[in-house]
PDB file of C-alpha atoms and ligand atoms in Angstrom:
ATOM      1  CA  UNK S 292     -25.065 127.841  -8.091  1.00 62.00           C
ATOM      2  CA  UNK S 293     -22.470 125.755  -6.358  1.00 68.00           C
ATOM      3  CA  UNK S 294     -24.313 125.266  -3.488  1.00 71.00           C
ATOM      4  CA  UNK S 295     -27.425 124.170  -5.494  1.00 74.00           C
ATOM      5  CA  UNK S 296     -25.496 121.070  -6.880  1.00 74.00           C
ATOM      6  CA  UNK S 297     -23.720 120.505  -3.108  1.00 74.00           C
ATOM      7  CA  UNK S 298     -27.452 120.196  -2.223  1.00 77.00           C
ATOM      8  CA  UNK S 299     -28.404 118.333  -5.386  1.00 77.00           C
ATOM      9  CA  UNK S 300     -25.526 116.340  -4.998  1.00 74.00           C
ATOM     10  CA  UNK S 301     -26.648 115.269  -1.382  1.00 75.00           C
ATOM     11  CA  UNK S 302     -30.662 115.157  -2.361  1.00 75.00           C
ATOM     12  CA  UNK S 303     -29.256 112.305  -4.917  1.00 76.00           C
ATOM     13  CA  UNK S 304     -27.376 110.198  -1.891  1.00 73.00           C
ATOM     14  CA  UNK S 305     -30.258 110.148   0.247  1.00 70.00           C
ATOM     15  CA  UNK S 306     -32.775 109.507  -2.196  1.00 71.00           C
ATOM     16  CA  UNK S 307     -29.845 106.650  -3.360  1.00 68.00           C
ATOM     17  CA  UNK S 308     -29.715 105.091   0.328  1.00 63.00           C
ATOM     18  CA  UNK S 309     -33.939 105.022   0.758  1.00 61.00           C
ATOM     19  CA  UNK S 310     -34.168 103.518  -2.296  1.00 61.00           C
ATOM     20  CA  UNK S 311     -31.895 100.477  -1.907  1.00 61.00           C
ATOM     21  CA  UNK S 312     -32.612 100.093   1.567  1.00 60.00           C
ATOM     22  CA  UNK S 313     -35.646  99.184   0.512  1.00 56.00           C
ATOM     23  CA  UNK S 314     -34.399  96.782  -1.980  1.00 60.00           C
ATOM     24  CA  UNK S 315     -31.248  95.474  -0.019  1.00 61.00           C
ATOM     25  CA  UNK S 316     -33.114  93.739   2.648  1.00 63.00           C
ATOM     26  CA  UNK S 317     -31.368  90.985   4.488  1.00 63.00           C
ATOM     27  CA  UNK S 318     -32.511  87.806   2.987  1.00 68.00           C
ATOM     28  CA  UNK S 319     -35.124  85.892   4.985  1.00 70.00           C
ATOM     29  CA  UNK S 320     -36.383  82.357   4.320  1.00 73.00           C
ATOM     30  CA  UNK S 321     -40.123  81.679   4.588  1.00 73.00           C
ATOM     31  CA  UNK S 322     -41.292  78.443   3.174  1.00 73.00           C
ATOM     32  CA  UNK S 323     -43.903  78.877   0.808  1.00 78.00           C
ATOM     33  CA  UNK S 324     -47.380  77.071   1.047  1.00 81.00           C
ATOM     34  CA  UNK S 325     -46.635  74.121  -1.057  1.00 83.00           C
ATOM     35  CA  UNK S 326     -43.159  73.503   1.038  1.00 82.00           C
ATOM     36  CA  UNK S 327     -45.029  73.706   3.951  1.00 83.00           C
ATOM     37  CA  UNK S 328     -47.470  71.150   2.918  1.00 83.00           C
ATOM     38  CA  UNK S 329     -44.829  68.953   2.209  1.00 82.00           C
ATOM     39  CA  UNK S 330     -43.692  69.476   5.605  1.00 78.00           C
ATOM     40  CA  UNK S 331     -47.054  68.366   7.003  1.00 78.00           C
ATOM     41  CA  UNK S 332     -47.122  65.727   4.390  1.00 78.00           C
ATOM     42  CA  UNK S 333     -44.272  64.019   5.134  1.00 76.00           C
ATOM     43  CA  UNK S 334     -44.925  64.486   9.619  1.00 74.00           C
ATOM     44  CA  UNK S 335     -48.373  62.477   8.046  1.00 75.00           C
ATOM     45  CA  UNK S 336     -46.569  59.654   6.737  1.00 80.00           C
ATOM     46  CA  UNK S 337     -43.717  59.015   9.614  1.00 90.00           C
ATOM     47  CA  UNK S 338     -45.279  55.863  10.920  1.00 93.00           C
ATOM     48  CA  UNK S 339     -43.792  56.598  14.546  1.00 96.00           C
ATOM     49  CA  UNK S 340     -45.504  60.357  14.436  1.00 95.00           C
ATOM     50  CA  UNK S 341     -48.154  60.664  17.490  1.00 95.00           C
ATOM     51  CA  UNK S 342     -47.158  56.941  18.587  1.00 97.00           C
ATOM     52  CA  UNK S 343     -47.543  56.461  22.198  1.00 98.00           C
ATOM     53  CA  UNK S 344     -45.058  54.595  23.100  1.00 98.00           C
ATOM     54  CA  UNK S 345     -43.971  53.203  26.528  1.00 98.00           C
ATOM     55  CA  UNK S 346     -40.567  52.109  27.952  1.00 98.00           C
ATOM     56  CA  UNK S 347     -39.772  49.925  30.909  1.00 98.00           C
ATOM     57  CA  UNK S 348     -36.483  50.202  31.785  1.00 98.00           C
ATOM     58  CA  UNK S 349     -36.412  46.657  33.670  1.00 98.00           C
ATOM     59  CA  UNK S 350     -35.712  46.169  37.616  1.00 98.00           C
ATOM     60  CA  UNK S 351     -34.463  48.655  39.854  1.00 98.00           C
ATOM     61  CA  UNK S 352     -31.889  49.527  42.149  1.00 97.00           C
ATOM     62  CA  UNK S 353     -33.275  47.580  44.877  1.00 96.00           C
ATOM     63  CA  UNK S 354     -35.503  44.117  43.720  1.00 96.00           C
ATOM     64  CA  UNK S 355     -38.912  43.723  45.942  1.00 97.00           C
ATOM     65  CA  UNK S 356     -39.429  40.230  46.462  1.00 97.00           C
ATOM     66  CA  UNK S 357     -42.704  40.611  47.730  1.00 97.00           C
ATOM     67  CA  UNK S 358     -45.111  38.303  45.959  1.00 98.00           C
ATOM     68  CA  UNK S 359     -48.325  39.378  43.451  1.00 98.00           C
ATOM     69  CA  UNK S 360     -50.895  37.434  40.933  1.00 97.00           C
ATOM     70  CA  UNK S 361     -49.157  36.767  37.881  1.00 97.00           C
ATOM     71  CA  UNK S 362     -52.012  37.239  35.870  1.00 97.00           C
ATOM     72  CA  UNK S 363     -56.257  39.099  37.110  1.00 97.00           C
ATOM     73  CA  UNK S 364     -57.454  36.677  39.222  1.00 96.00           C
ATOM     74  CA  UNK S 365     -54.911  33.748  39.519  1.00 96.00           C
ATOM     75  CA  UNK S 366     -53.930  32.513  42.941  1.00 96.00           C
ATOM     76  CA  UNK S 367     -50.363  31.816  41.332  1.00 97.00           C
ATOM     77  CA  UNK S 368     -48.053  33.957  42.790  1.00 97.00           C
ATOM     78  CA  UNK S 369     -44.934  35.822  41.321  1.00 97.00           C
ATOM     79  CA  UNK S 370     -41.674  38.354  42.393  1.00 97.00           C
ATOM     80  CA  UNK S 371     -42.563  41.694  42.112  1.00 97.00           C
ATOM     81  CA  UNK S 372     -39.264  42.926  40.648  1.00 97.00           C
ATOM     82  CA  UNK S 373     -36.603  39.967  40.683  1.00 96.00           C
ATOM     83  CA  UNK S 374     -33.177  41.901  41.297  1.00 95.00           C
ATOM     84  CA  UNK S 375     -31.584  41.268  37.285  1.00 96.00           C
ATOM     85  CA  UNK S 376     -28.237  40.060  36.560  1.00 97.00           C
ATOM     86  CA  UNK S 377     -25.050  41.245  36.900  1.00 97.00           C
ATOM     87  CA  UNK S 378     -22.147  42.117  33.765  1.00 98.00           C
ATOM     88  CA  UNK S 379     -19.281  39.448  34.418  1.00 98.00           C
ATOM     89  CA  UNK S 380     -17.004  41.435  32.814  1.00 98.00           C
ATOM     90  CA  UNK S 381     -17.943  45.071  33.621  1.00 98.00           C
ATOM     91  CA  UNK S 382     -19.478  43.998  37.146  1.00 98.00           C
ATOM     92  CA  UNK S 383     -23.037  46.580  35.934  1.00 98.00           C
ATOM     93  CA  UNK S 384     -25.970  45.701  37.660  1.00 98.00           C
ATOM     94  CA  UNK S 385     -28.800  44.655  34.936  1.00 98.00           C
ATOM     95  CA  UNK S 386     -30.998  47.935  36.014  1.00 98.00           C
ATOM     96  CA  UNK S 387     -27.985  50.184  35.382  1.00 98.00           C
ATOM     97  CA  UNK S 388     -27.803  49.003  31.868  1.00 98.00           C
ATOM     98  CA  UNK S 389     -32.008  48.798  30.803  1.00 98.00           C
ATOM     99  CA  UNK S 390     -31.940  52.378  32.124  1.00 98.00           C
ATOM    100  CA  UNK S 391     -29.373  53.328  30.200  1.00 98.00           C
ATOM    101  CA  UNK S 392     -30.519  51.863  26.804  1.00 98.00           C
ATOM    102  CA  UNK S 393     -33.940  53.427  27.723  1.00 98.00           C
ATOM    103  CA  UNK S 394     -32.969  57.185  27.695  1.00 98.00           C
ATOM    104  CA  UNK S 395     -31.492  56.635  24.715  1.00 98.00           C
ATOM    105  CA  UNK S 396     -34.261  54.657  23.229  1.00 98.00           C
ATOM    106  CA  UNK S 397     -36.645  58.022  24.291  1.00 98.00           C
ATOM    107  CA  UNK S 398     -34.692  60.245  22.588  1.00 98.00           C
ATOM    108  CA  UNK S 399     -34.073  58.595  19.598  1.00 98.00           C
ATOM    109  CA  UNK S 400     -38.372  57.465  19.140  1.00 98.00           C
ATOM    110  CA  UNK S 401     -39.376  61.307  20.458  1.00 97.00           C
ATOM    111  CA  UNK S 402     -36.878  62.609  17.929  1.00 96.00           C
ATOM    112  CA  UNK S 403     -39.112  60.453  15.241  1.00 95.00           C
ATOM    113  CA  UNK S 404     -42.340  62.434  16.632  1.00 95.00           C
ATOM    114  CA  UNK S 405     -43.429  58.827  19.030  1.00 97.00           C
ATOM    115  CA  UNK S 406     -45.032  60.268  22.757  1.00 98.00           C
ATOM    116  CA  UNK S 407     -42.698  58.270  24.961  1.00 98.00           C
ATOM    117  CA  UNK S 408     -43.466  57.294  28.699  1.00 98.00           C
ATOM    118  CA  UNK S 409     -40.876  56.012  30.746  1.00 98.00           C
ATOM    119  CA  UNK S 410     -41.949  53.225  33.587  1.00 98.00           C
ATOM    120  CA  UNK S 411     -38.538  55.280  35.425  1.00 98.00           C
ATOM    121  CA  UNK S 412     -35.994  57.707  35.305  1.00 98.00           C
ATOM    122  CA  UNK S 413     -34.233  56.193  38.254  1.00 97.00           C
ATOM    123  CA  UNK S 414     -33.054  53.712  39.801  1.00 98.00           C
ATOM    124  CA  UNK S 415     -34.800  54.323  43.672  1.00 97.00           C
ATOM    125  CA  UNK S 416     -38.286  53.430  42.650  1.00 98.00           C
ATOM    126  CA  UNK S 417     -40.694  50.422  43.578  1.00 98.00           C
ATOM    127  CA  UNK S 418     -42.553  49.649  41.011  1.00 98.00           C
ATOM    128  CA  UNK S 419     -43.600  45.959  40.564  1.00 98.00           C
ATOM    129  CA  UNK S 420     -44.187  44.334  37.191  1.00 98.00           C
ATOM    130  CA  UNK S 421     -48.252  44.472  37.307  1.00 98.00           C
ATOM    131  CA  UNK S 422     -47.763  47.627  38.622  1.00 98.00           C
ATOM    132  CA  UNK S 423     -45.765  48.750  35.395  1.00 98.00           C
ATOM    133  CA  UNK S 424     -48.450  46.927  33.148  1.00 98.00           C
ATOM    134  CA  UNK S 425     -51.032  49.046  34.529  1.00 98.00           C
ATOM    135  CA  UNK S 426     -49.522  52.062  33.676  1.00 98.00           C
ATOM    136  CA  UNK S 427     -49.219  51.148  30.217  1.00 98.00           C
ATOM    137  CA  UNK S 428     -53.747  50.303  30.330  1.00 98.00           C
ATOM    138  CA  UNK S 429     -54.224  53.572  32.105  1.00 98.00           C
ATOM    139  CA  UNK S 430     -51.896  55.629  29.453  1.00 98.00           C
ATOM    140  CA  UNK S 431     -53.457  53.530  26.080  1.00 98.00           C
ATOM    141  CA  UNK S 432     -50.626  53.251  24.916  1.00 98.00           C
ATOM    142  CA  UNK S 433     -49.657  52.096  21.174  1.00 98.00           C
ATOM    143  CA  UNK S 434     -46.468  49.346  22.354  1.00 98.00           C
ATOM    144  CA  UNK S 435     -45.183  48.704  25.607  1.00 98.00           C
ATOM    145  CA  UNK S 436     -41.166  47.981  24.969  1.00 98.00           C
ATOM    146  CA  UNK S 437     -39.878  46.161  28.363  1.00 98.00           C
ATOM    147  CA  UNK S 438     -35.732  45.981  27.947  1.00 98.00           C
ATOM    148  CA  UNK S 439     -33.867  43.507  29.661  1.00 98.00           C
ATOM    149  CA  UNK S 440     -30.356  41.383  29.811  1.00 98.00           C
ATOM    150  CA  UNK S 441     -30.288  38.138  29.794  1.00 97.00           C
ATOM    151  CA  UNK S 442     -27.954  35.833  32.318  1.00 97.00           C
ATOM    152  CA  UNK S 443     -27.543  31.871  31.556  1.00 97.00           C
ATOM    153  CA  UNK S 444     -25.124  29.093  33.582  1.00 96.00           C
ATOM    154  CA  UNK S 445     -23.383  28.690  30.299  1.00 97.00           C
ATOM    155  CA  UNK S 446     -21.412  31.846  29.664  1.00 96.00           C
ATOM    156  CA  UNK S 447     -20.344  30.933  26.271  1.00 98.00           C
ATOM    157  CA  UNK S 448     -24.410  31.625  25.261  1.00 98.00           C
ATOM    158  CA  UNK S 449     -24.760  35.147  23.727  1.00 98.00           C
ATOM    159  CA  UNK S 450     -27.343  36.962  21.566  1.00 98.00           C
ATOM    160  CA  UNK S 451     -30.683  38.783  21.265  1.00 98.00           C
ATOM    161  CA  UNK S 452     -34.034  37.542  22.074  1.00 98.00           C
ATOM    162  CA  UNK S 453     -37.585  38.767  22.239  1.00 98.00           C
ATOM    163  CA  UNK S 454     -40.174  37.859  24.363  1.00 98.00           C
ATOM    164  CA  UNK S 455     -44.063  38.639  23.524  1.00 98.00           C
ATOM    165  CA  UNK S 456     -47.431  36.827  25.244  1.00 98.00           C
ATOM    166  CA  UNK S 457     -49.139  33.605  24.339  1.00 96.00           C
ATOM    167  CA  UNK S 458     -52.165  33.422  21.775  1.00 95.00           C
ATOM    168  CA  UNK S 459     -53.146  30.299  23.920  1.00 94.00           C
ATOM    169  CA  UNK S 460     -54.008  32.619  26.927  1.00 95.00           C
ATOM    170  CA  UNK S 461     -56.845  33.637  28.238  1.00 95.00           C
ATOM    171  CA  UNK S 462     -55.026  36.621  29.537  1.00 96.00           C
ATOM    172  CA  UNK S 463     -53.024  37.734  26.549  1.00 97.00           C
ATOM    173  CA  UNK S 464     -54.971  36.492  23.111  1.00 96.00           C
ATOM    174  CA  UNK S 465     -56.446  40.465  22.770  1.00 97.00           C
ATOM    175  CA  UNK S 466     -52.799  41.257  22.437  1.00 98.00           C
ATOM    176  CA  UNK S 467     -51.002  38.380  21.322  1.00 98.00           C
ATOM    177  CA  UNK S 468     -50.885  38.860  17.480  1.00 97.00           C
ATOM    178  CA  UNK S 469     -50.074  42.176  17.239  1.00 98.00           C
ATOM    179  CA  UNK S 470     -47.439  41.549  19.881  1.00 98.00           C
ATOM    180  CA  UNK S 471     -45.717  39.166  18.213  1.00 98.00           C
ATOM    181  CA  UNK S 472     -45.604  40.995  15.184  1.00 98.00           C
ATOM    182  CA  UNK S 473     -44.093  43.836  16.691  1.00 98.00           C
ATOM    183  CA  UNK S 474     -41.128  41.637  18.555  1.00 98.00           C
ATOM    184  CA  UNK S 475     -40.808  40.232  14.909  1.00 98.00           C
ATOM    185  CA  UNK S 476     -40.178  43.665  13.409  1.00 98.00           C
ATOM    186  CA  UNK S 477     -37.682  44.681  16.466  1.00 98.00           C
ATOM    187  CA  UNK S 478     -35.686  41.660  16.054  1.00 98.00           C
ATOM    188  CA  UNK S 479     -35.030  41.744  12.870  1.00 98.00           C
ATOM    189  CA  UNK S 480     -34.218  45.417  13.108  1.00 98.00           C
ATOM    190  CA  UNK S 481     -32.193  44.665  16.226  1.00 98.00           C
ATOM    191  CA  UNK S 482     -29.876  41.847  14.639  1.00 98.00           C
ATOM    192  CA  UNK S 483     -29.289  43.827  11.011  1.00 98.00           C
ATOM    193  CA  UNK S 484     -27.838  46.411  12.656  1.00 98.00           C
ATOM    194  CA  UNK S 485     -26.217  44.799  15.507  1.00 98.00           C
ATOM    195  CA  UNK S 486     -24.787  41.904  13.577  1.00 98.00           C
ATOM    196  CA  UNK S 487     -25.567  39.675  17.099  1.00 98.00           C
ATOM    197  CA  UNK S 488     -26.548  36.330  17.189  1.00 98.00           C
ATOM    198  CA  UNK S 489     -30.615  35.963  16.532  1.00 98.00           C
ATOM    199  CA  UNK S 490     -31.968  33.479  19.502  1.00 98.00           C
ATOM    200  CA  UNK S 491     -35.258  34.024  18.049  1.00 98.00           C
ATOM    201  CA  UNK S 492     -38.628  35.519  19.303  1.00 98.00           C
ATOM    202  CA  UNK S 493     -40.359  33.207  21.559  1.00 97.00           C
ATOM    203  CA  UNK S 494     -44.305  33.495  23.488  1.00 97.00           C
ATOM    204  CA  UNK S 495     -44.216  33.212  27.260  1.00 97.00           C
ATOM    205  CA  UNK S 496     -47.044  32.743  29.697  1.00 96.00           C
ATOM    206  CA  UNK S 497     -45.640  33.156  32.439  1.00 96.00           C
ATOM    207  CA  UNK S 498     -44.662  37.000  32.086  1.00 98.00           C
ATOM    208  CA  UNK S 499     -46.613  39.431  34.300  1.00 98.00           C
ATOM    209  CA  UNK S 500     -46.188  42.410  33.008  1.00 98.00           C
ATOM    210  CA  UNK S 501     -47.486  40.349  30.230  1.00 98.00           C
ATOM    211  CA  UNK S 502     -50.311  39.066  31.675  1.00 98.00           C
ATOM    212  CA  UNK S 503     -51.697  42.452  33.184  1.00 98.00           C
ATOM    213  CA  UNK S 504     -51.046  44.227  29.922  1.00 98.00           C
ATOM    214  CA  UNK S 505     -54.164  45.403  28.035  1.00 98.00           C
ATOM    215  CA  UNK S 506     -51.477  46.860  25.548  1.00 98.00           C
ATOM    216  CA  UNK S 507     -49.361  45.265  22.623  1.00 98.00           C
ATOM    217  CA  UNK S 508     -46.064  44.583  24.950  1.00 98.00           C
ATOM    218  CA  UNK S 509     -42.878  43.040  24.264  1.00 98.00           C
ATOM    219  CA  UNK S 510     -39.904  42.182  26.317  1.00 98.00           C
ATOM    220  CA  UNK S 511     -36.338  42.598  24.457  1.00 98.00           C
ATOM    221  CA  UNK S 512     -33.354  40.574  25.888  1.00 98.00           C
ATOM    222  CA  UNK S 513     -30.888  42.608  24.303  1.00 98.00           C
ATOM    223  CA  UNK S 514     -28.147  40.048  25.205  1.00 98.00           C
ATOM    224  CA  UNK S 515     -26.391  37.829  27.805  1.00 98.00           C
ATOM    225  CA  UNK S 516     -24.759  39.748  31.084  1.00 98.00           C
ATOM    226  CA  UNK S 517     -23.231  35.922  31.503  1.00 98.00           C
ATOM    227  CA  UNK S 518     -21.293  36.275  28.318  1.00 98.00           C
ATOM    228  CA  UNK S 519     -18.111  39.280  28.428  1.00 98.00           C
ATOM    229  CA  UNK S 520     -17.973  39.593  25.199  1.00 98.00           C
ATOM    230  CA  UNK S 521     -22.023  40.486  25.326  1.00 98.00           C
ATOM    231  CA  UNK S 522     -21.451  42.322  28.403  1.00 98.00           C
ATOM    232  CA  UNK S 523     -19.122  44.597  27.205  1.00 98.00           C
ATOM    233  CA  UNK S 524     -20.757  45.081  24.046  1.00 98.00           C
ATOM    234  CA  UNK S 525     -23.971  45.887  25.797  1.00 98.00           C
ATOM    235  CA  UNK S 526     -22.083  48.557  27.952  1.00 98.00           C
ATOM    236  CA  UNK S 527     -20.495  50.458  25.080  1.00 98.00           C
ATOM    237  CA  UNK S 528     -22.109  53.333  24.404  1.00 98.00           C
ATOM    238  CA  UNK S 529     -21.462  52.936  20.436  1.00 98.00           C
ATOM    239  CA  UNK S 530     -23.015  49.109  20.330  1.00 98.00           C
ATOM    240  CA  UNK S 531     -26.176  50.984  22.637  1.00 98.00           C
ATOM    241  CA  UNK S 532     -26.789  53.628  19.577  1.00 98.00           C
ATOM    242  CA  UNK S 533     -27.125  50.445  17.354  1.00 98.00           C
ATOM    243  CA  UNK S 534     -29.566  48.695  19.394  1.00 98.00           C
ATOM    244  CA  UNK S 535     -31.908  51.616  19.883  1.00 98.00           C
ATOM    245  CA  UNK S 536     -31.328  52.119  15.942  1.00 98.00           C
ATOM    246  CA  UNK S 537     -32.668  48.664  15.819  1.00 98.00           C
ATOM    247  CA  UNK S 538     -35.125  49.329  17.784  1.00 98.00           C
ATOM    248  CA  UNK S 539     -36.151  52.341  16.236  1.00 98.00           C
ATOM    249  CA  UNK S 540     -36.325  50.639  12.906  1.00 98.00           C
ATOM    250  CA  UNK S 541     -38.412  47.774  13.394  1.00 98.00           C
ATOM    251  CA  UNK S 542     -41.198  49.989  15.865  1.00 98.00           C
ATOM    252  CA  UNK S 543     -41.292  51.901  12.525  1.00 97.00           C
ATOM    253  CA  UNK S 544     -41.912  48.726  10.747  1.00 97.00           C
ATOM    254  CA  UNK S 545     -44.148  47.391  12.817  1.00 98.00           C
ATOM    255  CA  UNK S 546     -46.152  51.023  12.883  1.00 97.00           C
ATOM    256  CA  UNK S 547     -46.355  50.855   9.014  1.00 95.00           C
ATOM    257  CA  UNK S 548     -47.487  47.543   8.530  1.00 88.00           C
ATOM    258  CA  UNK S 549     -51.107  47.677  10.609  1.00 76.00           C
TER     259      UNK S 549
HETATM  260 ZN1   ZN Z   9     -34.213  41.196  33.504  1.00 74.22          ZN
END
């Protein structure tokens, strides 16, 4: 009889352990169908989701001063890749810095769902500015975002200025408008969170990765290399991550206002 309830007793414990295993399951999230619509939903309406978006990280390590059309067709001649300016206070070459800003610039749009095509990863590459332009026709892309520094005589001048092709053009009009409306966006994205001094965006004609481009295409000056204050700014990793926040936030403006 004893033995019958030893038996019961251990009938009871494994029947016990079966049972709540069952119920005891570690806990495991799976979102439901309506959260995962949401999901979708919201990929859907991120303006920079699918973008294609390409960056040219401006100059390179060596300049080419060979010459090339500045525009299809013209017998007016231009640098290939001029050789940048240089940080008076922090003695970086231009390329060092536009290379720089442009990784982080990738990251930052591919994070938001953009496709983002760098021009280079390096700085040994020859690549001269119609060169770059046609890469940007060949890949379709949605923007072409050029980054530069700016250099001037006067070193007190500092600030941010965008650059973006003529309407009055025969070259550029295709592109012109929606250009400009993206260097507007940028800009003003660039100086709210930068706090820098706004120099405006201006048209150019005489720009040829402007003038090859088939592509929407602008040309940030994030600030003066000629100015230390600027310089150093521009070379501090912290005052980078607000530029390409700038950035970031007007090519999402300028993606939701078609
Ligand atoms: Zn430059």
């Amino acid at each position: 009889m004893r033995r019958y309830f030893v038996w019961l007793a251990f009938a009871m414990i494994a029947l016990f352990a079966v049972v709540s295993g069952a119920y005891l399951k570690p806990f495991e999230y799976v979102p439901d169908k309506l959260e995962e619509k949401v999901i979708q939903q919201k990929k859907l309406l991120e303006p920079l989701q699918g973008k294609k978006i390409l960056i040219d990280s401006g100059h390179q390590g060596r300049g080419n001063l060979q010459k090339e059309p500045i525009a299809p067709g013209s017998a007016v001649m231009k640098t290939k890749v001029s050789h940048g300016t240089t940080g008076v206070a922090t003695g970086v070459p231009e390329y060092v810095f536009t290379l720089d800003l442009g990784l982080k610039l990738r990251k930052s749009l591919a994070d938001m769902g953009a496709e983002v095509f760098m021009i280079r990863e390096d700085h040994n590459v020859d690549i001269s500015n119609r060169e770059r332009a046609i890469i940007g026709n060949e890949l379709g892309v949605d923007l072409v975002i050029k980054l530069h520094a700016d250099g001037a005589e006067d070193e007190k001048i500092r600030g941010i200025s965008i650059l973006y092709p003529s309407m009055d053009n025969e070259h550029t009009e295709k592109i012109a408008s929606e250009s400009r409306k993206a260097a507007a966006y940028i800009l003003e994205g660039m100086v709210r969170n930068t706090k820098a001094i706004n120099r405006g965006s201006k048209e150019r004609n005489d720009i040829t990765g402007f003038n090859w481009s088939e592509v929407p295409v602008i040309l940030i000056e994030a600030g003066y290399m000629s100015n230390p204050q600027d310089d150093l700014l521009l070379n501090d990793p912290i005052y980078q991550e607000l530029l390409v926040k700038g950035i970031v936030e007007g090519t999402r403006e300028y993606f939701l206002h078609p």
